[in-house]
Coordinates of N, CA and C in Angstrom, one line a residue:
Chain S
X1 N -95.0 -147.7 133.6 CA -95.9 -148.9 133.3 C -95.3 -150.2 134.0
X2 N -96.3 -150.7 134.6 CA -95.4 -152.2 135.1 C -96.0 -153.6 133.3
X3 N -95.2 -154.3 133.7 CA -95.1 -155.1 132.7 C -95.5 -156.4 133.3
X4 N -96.5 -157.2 132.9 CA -96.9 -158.4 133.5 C -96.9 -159.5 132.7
X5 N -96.7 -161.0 132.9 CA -97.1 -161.7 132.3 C -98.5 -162.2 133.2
X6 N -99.2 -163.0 132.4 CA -100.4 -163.8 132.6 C -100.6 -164.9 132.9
X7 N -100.4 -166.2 133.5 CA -101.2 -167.4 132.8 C -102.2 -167.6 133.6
X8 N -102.8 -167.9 132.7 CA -104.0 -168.8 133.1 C -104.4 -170.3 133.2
X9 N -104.5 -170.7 133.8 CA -105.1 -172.4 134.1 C -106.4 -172.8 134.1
X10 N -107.1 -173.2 132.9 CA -108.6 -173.5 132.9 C -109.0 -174.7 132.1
X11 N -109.5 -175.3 132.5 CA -109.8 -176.8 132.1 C -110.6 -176.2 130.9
X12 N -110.3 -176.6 129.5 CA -111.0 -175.8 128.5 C -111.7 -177.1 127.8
X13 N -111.9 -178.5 128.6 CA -112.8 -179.6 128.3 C -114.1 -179.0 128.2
X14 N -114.6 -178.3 129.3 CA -116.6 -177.7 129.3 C -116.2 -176.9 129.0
X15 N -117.6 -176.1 128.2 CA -117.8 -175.0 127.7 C -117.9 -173.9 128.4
X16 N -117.7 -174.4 130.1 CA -117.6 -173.3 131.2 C -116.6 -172.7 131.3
X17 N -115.5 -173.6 131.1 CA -114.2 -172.9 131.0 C -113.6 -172.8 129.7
X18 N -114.1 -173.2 128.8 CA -113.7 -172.0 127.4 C -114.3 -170.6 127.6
X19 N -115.3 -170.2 127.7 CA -116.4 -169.1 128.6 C -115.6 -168.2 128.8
X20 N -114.7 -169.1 130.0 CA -113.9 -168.3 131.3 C -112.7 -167.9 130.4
X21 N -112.0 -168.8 129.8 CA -110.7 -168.3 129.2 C -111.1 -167.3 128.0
X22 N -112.4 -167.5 127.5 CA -112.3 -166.2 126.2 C -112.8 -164.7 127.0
X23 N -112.8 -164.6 128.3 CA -113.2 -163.0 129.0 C -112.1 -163.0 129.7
X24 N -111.4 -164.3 130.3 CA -109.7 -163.6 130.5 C -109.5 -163.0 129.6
X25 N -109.4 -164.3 128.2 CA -108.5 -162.9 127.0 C -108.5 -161.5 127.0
X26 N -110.5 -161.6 126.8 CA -110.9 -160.2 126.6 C -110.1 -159.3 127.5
X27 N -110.3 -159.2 128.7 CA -109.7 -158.4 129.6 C -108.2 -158.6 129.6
X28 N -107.6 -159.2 129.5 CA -105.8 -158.9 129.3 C -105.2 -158.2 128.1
X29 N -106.1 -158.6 126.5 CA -105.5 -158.5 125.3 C -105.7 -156.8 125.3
X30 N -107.1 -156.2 126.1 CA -107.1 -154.7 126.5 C -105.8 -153.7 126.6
X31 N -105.1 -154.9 127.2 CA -103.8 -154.0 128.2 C -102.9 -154.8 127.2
X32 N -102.6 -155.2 126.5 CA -101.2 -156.2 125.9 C -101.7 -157.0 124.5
X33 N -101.1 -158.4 125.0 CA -101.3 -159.4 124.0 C -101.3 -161.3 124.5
X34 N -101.8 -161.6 123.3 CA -101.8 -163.3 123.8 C -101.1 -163.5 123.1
X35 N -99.8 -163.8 123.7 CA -98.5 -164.8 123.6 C -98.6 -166.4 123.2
X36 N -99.4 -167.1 124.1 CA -99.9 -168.2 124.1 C -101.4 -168.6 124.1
X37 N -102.0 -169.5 123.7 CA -103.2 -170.3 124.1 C -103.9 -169.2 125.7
X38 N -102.9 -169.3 127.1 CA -103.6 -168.8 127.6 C -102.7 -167.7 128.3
X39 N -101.8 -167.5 128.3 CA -100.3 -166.2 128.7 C -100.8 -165.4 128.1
X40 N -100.8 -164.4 128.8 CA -100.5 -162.9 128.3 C -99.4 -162.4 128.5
X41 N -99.2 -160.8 127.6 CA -98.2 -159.9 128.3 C -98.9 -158.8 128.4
X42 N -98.8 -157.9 129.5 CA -99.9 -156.9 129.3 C -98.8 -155.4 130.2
X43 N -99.0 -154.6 129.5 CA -98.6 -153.5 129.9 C -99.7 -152.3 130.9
X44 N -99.6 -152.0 132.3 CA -100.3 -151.6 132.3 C -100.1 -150.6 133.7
X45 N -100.8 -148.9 134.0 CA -100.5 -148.5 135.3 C -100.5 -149.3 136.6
X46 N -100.4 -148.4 137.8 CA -100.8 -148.9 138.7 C -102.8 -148.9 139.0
X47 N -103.2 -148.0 138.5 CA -104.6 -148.2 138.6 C -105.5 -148.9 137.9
X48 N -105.0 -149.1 136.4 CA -104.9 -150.4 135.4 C -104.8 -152.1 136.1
X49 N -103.6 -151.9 136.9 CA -103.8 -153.8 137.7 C -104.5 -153.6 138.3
X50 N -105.0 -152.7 139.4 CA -106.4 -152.3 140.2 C -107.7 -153.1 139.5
X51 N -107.9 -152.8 138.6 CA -109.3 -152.8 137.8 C -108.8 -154.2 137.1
X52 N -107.9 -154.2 136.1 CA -107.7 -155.5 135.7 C -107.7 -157.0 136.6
X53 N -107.2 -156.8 137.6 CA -106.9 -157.9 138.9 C -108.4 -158.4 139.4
X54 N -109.3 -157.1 139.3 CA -110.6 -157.3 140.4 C -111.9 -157.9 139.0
X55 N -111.6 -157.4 137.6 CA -112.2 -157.9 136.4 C -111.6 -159.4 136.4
X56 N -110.5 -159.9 136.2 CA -109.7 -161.3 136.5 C -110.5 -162.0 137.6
X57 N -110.6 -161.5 138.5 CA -111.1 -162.0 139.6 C -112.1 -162.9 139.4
X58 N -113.4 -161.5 138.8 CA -114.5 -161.7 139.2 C -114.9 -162.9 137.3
X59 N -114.1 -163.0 136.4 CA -114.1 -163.8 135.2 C -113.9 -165.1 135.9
X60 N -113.3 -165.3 136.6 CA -112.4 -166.6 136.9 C -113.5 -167.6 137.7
X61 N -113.3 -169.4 137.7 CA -114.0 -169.7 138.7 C -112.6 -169.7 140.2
X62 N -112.7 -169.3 140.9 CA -111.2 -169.5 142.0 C -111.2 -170.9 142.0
X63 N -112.1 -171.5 142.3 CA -112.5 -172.8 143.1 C -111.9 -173.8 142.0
X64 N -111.6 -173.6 140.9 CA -111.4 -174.7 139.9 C -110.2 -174.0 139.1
X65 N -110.1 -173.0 138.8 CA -108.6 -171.8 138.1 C -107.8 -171.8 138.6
X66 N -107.0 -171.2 138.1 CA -105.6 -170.2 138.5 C -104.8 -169.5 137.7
X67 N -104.8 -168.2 138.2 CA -104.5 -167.3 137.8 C -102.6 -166.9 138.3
X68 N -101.7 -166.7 137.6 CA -100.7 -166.0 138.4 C -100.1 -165.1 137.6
X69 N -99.9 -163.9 138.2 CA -99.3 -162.7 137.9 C -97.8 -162.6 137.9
X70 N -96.7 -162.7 136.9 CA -95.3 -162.0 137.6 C -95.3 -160.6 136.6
X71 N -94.4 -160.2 137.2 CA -93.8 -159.0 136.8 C -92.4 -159.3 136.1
X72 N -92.4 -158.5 135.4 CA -91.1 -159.2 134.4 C -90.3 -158.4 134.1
X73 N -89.1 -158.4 134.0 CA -87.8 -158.0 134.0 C -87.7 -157.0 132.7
X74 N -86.9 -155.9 132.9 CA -86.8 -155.1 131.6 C -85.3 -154.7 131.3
X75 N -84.7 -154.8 130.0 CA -85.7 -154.9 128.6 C -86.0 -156.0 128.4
X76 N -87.5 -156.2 128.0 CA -88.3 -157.6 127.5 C -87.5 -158.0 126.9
X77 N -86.7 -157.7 126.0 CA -86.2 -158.6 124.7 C -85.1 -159.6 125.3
X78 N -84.1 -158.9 126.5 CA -83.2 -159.4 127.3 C -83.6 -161.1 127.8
X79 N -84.7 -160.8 128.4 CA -85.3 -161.2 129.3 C -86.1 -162.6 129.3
X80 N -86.4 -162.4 128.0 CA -87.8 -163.7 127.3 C -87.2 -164.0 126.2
X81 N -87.3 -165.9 126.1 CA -87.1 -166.4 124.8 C -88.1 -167.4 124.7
X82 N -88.2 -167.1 123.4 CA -89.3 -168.2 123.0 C -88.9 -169.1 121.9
X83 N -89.2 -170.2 121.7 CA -88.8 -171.5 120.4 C -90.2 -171.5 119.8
X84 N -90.4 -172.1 118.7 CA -91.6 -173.1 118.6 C -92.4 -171.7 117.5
X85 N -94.0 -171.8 117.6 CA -94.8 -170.8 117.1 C -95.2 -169.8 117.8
X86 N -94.3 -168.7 117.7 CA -94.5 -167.3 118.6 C -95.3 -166.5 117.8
X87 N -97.0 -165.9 118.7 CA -97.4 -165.5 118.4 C -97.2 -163.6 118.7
X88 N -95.8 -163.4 119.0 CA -95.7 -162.3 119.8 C -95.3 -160.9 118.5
X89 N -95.9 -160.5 118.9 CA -95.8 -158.7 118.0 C -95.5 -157.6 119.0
X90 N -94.4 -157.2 118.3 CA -94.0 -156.1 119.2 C -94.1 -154.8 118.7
X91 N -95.6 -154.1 119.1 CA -96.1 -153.2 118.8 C -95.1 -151.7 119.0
X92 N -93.7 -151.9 119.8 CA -92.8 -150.8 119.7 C -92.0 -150.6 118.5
X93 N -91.8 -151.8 117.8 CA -91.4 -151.6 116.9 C -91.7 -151.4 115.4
X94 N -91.2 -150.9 114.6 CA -91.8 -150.0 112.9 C -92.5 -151.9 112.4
X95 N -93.8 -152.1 112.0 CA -94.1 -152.8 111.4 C -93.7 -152.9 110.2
X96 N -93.2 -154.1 109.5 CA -92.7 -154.3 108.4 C -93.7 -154.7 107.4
X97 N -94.2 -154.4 106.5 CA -95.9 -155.4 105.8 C -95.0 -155.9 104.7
Chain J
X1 N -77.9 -168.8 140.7 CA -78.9 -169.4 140.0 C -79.5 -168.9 139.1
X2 N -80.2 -169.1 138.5 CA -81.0 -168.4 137.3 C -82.5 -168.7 137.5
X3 N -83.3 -168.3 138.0 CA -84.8 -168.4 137.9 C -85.9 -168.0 136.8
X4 N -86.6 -169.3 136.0 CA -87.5 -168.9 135.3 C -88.1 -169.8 135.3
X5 N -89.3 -169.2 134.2 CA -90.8 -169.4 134.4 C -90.5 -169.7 133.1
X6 N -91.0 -171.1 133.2 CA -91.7 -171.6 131.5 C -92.9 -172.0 130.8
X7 N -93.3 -171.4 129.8 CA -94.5 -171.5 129.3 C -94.7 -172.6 128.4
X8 N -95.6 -173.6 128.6 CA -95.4 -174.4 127.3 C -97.0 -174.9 126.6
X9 N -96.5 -174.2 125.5 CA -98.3 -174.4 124.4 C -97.9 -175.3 123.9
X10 N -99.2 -176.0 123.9 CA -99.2 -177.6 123.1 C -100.8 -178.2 123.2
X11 N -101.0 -178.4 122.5 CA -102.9 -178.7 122.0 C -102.9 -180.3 122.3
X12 N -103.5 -180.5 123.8 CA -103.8 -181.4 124.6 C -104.8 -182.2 124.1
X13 N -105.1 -182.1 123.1 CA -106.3 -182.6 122.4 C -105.7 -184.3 121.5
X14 N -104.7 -184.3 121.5 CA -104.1 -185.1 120.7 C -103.1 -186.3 121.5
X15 N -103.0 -187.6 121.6 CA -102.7 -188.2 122.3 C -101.2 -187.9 121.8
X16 N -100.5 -187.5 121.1 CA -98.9 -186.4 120.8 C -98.8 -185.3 121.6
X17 N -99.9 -184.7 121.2 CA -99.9 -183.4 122.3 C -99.6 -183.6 124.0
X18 N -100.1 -184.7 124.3 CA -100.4 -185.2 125.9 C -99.0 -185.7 126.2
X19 N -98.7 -186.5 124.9 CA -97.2 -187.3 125.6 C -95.8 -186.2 125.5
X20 N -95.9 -185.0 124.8 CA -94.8 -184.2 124.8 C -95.4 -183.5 125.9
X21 N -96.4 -183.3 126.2 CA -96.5 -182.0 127.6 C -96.1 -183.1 128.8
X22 N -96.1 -184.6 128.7 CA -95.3 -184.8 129.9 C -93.9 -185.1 129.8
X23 N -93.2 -185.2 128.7 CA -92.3 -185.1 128.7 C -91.5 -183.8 128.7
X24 N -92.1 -182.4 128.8 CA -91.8 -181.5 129.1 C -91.9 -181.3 130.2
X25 N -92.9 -181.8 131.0 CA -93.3 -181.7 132.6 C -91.7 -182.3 133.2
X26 N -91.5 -183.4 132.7 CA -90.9 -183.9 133.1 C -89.2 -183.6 133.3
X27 N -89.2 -182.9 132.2 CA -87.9 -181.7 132.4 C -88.0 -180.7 132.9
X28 N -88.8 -180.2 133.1 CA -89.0 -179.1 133.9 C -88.8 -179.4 135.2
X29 N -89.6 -180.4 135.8 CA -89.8 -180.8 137.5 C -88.1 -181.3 137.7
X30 N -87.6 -181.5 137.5 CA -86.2 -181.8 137.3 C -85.3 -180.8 138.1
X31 N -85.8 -179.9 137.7 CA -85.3 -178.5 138.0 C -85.6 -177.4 138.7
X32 N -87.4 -177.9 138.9 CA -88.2 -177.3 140.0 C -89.5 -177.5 139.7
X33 N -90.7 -176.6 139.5 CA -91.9 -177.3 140.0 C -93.1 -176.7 139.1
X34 N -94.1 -177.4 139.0 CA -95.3 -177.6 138.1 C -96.0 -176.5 139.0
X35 N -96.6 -174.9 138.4 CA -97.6 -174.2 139.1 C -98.9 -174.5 138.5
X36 N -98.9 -174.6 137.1 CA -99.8 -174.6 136.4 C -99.9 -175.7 135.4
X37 N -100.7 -176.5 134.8 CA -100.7 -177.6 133.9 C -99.6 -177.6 133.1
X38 N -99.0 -176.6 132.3 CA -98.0 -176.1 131.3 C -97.4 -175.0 131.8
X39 N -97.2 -174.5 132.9 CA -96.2 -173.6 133.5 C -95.4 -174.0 134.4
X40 N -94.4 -173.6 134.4 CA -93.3 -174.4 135.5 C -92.3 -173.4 135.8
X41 N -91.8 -173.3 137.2 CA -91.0 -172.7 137.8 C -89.7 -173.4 138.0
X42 N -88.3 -172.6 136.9 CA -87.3 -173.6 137.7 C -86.4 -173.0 138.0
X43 N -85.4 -173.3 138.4 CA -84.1 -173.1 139.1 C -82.7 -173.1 138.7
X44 N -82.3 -172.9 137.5 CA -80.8 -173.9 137.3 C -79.2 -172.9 137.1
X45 N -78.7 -173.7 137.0 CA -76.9 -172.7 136.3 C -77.0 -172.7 134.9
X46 N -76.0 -171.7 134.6 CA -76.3 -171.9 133.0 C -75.5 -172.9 132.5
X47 N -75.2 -174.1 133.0 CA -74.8 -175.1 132.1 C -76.2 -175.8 131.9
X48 N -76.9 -176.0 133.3 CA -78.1 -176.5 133.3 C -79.1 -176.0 132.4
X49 N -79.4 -175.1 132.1 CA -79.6 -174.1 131.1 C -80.0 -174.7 129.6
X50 N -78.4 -174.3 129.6 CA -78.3 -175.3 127.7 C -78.7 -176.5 127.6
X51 N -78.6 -177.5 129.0 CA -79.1 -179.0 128.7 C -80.1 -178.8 128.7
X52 N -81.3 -178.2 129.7 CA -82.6 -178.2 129.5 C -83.2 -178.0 128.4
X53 N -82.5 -176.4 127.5 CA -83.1 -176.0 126.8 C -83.0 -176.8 125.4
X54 N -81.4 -177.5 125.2 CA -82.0 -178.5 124.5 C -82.6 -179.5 124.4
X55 N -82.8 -180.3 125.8 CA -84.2 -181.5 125.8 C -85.5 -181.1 125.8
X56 N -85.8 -179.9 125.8 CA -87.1 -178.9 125.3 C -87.6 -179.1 124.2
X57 N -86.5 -178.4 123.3 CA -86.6 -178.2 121.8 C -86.6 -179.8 121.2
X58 N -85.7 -180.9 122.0 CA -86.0 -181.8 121.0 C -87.7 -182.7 121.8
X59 N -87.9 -182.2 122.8 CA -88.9 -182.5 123.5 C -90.2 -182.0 122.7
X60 N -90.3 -180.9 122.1 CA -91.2 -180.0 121.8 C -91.5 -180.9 120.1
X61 N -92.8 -180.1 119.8 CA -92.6 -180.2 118.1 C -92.7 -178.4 117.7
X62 N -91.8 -178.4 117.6 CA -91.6 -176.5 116.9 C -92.3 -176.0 115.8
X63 N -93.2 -177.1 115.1 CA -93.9 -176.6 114.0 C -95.4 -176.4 114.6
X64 N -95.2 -176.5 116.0 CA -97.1 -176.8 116.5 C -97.3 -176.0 117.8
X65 N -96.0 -176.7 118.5 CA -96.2 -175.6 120.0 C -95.4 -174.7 120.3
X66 N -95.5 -174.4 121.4 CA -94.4 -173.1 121.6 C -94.0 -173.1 122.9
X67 N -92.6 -172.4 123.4 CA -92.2 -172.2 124.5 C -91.8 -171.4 124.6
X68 N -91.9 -170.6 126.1 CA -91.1 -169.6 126.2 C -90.7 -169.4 127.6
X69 N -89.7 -168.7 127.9 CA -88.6 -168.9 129.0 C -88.4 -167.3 130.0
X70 N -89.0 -167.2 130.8 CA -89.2 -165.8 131.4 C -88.4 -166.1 132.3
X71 N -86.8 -164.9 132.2 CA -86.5 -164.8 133.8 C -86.9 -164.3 134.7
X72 N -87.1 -164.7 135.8 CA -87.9 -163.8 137.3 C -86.9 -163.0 137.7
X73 N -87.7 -162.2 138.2 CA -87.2 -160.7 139.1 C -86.9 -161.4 140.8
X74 N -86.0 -161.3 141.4 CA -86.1 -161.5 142.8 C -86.1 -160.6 143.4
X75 N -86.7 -160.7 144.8 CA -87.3 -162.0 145.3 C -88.6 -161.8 144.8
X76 N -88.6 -163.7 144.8 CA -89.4 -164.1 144.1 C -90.9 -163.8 144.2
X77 N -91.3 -164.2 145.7 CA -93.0 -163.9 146.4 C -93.1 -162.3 146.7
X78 N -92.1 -161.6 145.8 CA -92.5 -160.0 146.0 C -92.8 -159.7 144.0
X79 N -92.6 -160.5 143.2 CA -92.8 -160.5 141.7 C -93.6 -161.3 141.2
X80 N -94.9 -162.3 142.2 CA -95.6 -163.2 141.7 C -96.5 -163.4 142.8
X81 N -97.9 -162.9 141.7 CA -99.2 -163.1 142.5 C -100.1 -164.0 142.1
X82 N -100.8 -165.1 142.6 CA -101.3 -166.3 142.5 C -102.7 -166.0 143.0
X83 N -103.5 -166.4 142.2 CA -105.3 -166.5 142.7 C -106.1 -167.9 142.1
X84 N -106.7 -168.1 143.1 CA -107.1 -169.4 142.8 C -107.1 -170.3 143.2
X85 N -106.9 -172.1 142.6 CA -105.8 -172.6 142.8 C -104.5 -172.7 142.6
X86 N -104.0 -172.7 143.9 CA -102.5 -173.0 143.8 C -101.3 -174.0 144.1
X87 N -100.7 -174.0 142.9 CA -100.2 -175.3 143.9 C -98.5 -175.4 144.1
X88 N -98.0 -173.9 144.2 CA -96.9 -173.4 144.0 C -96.6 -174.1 145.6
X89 N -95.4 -174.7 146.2 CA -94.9 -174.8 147.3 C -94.0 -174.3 147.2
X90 N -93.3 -173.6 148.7 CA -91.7 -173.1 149.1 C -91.0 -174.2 149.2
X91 N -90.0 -174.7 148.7 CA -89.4 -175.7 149.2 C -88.4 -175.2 150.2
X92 N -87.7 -173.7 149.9 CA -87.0 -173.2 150.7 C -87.8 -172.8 152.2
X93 N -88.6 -172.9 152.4 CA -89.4 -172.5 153.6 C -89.8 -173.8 154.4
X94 N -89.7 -174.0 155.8 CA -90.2 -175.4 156.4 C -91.5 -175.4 156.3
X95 N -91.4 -177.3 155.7 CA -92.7 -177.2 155.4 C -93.7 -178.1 156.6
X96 N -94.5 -176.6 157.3 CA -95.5 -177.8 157.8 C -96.5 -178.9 157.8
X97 N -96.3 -179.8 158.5 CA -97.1 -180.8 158.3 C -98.5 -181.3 159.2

């Protein structure tokens, strides 16, 4: 599985680009989760970014967005820190209720 | 060096919200460079590190927004794909004019 983060850049002032950022979600949160307002982390094959990338694509306005993809270092836990209100669940591990 | 990507949530909606996302901007660019409204790519040692990360936290308000701190994989333009607008520059590459 490759491991990706997300962000997204969308002017969420018009309701064109709230629109836009709630069918990014849709399509990233498929493969992962929202970290942030507009980050993802999404787990997913190689024929998964195929189809995710060209859905991204075609959600987005180019002309006014941006989108950028990295790839991220493993183990996640190593790798990423976060401060503040982390919205992150890590579905590998035993849920505690 | 240490290369990462920082994510910073904060609800732009609020004339508080606006003045800590530039005062985060502002620590950030310090160190390297604004890709996305609230994402930023930087560069530092790990002494640089601990100072950034604590003018962050006291930069931030931790009951409202969030940050988070992704190290990158090198090299870099083989672990990060951009669509859209972009407004990532090389600084290590000549820049033409």
């Amino acid at each position: 599985m490759i491991d990706l983060l997300i962000c997204y850049d969308v002017k969420t002032e018009t309701e064109g680009g709230r629109r836009r950022l709630r069918r990014v979600a849709k399509i990233c949160v498929a493969h992962g989760q929202r970290v942030q307002n507009s980050v993802f982390e999404v787990s997913v094959t190689d024929v998964q970014l195929l189809q995710m990338r060209e859905k991204l694509l075609n959600a987005m306005d180019v002309t006014e967005d941006s989108i950028r993809l990295y790839r991220l270092r493993q183990p996640r836990e190593k790798f990423v820190e976060a401060h503040g209100v982390d919205k992150y669940l890590d579905f590998n591990e035993p849920l505690i209720l």
